[in-house]
mmCIF file of N, CA and C in Angstrom:
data_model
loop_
_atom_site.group_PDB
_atom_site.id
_atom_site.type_symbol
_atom_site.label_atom_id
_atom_site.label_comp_id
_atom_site.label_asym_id
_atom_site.label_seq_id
_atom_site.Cartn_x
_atom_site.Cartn_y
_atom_site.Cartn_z
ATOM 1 N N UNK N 1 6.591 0.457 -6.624
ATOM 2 C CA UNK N 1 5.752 -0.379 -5.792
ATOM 3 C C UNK N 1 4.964 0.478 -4.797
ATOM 4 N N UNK N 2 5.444 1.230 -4.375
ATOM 5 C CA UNK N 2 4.747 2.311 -3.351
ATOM 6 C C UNK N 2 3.717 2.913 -4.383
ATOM 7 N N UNK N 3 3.593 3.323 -4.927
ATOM 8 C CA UNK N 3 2.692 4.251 -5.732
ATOM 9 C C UNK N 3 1.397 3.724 -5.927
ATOM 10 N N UNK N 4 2.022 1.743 -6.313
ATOM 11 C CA UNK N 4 0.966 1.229 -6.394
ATOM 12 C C UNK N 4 0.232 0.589 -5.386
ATOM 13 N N UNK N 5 0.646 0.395 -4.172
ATOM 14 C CA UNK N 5 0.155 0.650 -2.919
ATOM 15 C C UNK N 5 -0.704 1.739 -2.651
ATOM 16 N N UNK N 6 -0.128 2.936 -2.836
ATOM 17 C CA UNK N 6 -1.271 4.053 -2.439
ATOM 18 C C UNK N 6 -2.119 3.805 -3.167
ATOM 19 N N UNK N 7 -2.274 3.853 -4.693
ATOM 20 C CA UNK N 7 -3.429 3.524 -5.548
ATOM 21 C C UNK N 7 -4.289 2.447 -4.825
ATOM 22 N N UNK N 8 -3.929 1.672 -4.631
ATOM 23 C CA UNK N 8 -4.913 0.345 -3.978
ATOM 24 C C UNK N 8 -5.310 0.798 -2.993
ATOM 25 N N UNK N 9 -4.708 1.455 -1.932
ATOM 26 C CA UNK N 9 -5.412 2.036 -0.782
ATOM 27 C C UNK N 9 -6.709 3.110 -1.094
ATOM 28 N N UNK N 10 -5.994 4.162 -1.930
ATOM 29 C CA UNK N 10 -7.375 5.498 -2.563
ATOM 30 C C UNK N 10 -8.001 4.744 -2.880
ATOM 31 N N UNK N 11 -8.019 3.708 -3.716
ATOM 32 C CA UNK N 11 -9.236 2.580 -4.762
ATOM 33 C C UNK N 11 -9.860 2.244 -3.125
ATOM 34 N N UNK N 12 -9.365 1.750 -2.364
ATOM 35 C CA UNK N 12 -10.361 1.172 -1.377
ATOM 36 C C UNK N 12 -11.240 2.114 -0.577
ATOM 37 N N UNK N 13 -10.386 3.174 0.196
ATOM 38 C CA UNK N 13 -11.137 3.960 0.753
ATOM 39 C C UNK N 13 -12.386 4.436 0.300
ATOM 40 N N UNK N 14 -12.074 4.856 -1.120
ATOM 41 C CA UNK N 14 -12.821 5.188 -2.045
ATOM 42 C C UNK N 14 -14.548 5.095 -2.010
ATOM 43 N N UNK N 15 -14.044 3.316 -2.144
ATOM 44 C CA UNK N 15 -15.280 2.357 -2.025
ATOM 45 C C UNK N 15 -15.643 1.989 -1.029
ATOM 46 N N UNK N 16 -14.982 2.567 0.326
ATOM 47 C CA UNK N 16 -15.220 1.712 1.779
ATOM 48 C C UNK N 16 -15.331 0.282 1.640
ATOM 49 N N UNK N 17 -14.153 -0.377 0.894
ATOM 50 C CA UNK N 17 -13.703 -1.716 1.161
ATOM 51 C C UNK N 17 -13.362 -2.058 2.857
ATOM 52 N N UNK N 18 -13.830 -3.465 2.909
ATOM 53 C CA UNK N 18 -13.351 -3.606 4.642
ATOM 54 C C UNK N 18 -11.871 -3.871 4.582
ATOM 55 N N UNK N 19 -11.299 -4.408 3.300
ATOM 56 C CA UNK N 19 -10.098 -4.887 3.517
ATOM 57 C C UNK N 19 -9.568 -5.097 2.377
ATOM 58 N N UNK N 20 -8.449 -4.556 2.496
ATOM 59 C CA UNK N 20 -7.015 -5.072 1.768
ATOM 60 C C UNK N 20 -6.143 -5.771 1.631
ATOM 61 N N UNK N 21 -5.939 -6.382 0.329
ATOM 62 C CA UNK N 21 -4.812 -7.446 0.096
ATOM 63 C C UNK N 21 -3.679 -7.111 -0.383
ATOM 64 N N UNK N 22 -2.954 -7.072 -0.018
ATOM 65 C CA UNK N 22 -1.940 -6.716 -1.160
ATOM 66 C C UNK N 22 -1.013 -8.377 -1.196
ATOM 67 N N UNK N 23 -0.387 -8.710 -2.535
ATOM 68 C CA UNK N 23 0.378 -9.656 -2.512
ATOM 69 C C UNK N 23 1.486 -9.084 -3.453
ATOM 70 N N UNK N 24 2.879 -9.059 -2.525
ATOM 71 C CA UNK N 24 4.026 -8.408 -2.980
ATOM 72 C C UNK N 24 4.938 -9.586 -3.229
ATOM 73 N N UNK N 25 5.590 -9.746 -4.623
ATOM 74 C CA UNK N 25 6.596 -10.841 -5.803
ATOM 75 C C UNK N 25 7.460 -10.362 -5.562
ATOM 76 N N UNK N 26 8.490 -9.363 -4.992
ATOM 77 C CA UNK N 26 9.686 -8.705 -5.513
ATOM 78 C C UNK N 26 10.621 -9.289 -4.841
ATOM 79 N N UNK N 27 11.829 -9.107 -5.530
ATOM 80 C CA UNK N 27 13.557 -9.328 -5.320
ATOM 81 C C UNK N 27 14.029 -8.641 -4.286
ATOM 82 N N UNK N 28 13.177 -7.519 -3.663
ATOM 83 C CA UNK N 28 13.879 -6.559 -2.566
ATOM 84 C C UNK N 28 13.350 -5.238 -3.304
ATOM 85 N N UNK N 29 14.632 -3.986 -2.854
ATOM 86 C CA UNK N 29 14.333 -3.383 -2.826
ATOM 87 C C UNK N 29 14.395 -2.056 -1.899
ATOM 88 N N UNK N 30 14.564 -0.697 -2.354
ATOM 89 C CA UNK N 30 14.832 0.248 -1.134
ATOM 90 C C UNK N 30 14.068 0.390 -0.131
ATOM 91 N N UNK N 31 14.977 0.575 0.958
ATOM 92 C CA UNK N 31 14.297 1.010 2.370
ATOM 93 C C UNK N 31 13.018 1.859 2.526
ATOM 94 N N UNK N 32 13.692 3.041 1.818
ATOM 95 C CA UNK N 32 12.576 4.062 1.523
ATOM 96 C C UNK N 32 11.597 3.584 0.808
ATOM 97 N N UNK N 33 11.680 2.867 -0.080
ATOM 98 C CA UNK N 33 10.135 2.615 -0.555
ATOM 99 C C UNK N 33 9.179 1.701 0.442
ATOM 100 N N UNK N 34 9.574 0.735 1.251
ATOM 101 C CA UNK N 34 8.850 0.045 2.268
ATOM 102 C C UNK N 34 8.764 1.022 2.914
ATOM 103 N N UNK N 35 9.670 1.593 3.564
ATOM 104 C CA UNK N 35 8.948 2.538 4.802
ATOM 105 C C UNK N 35 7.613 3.391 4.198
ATOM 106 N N UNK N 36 7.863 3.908 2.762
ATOM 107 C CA UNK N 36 6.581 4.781 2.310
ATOM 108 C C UNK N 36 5.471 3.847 2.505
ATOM 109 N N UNK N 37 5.673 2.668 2.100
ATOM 110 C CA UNK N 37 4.762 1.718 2.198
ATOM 111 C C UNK N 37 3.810 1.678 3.306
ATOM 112 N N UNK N 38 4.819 1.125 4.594
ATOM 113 C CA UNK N 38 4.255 0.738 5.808
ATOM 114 C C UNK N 38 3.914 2.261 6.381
ATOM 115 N N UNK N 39 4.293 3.445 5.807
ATOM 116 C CA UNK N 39 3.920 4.965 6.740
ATOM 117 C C UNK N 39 2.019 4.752 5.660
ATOM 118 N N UNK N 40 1.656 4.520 4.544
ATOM 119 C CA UNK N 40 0.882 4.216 4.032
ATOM 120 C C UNK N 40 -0.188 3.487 4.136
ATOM 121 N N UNK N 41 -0.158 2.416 4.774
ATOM 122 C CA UNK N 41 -0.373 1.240 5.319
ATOM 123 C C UNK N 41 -1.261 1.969 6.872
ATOM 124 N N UNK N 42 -0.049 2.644 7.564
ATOM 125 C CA UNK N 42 -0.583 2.784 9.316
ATOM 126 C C UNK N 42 -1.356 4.186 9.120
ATOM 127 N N UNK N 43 -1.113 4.892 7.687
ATOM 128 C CA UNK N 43 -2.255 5.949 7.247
ATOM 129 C C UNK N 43 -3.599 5.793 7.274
ATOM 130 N N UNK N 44 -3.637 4.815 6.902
ATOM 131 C CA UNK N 44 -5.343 4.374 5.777
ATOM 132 C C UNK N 44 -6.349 3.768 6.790
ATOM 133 N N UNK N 45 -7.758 4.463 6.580
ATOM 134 C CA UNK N 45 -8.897 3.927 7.269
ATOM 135 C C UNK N 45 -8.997 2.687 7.408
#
C-alpha cells in the first residue's frame, strides 16, 4: 500500500496536480507501512 501511495504522489507532482485523493479499503495493517505513508503524505508538494 505504501508504494502505491508514493506512486500516486510522483504521478501528481509530476503533473502539478492541485490535489490528491487517495481512497484506502483495507483490513489494517502494519504500523510501519502507515507511518511510511503519512512521512509521505507530510513529504509531498
Amino acid at each position: 500500500m505504501a508504494r502505491y501511495v508514493d506512486r500516486g504522489i510522483d504521478e501528481a507532482e509530476r503533473t502539478n496536480a492541485r490535489a490528491v485523493v487517495f481512497r484506502l479499503d483495507t483490513l489494517g495493517g502494519l504500523v510501519s507501512s502507515m507511518e511510511d505513508i503519512v512521512k509521505r503524505i507530510n513529504s509531498s508538494r
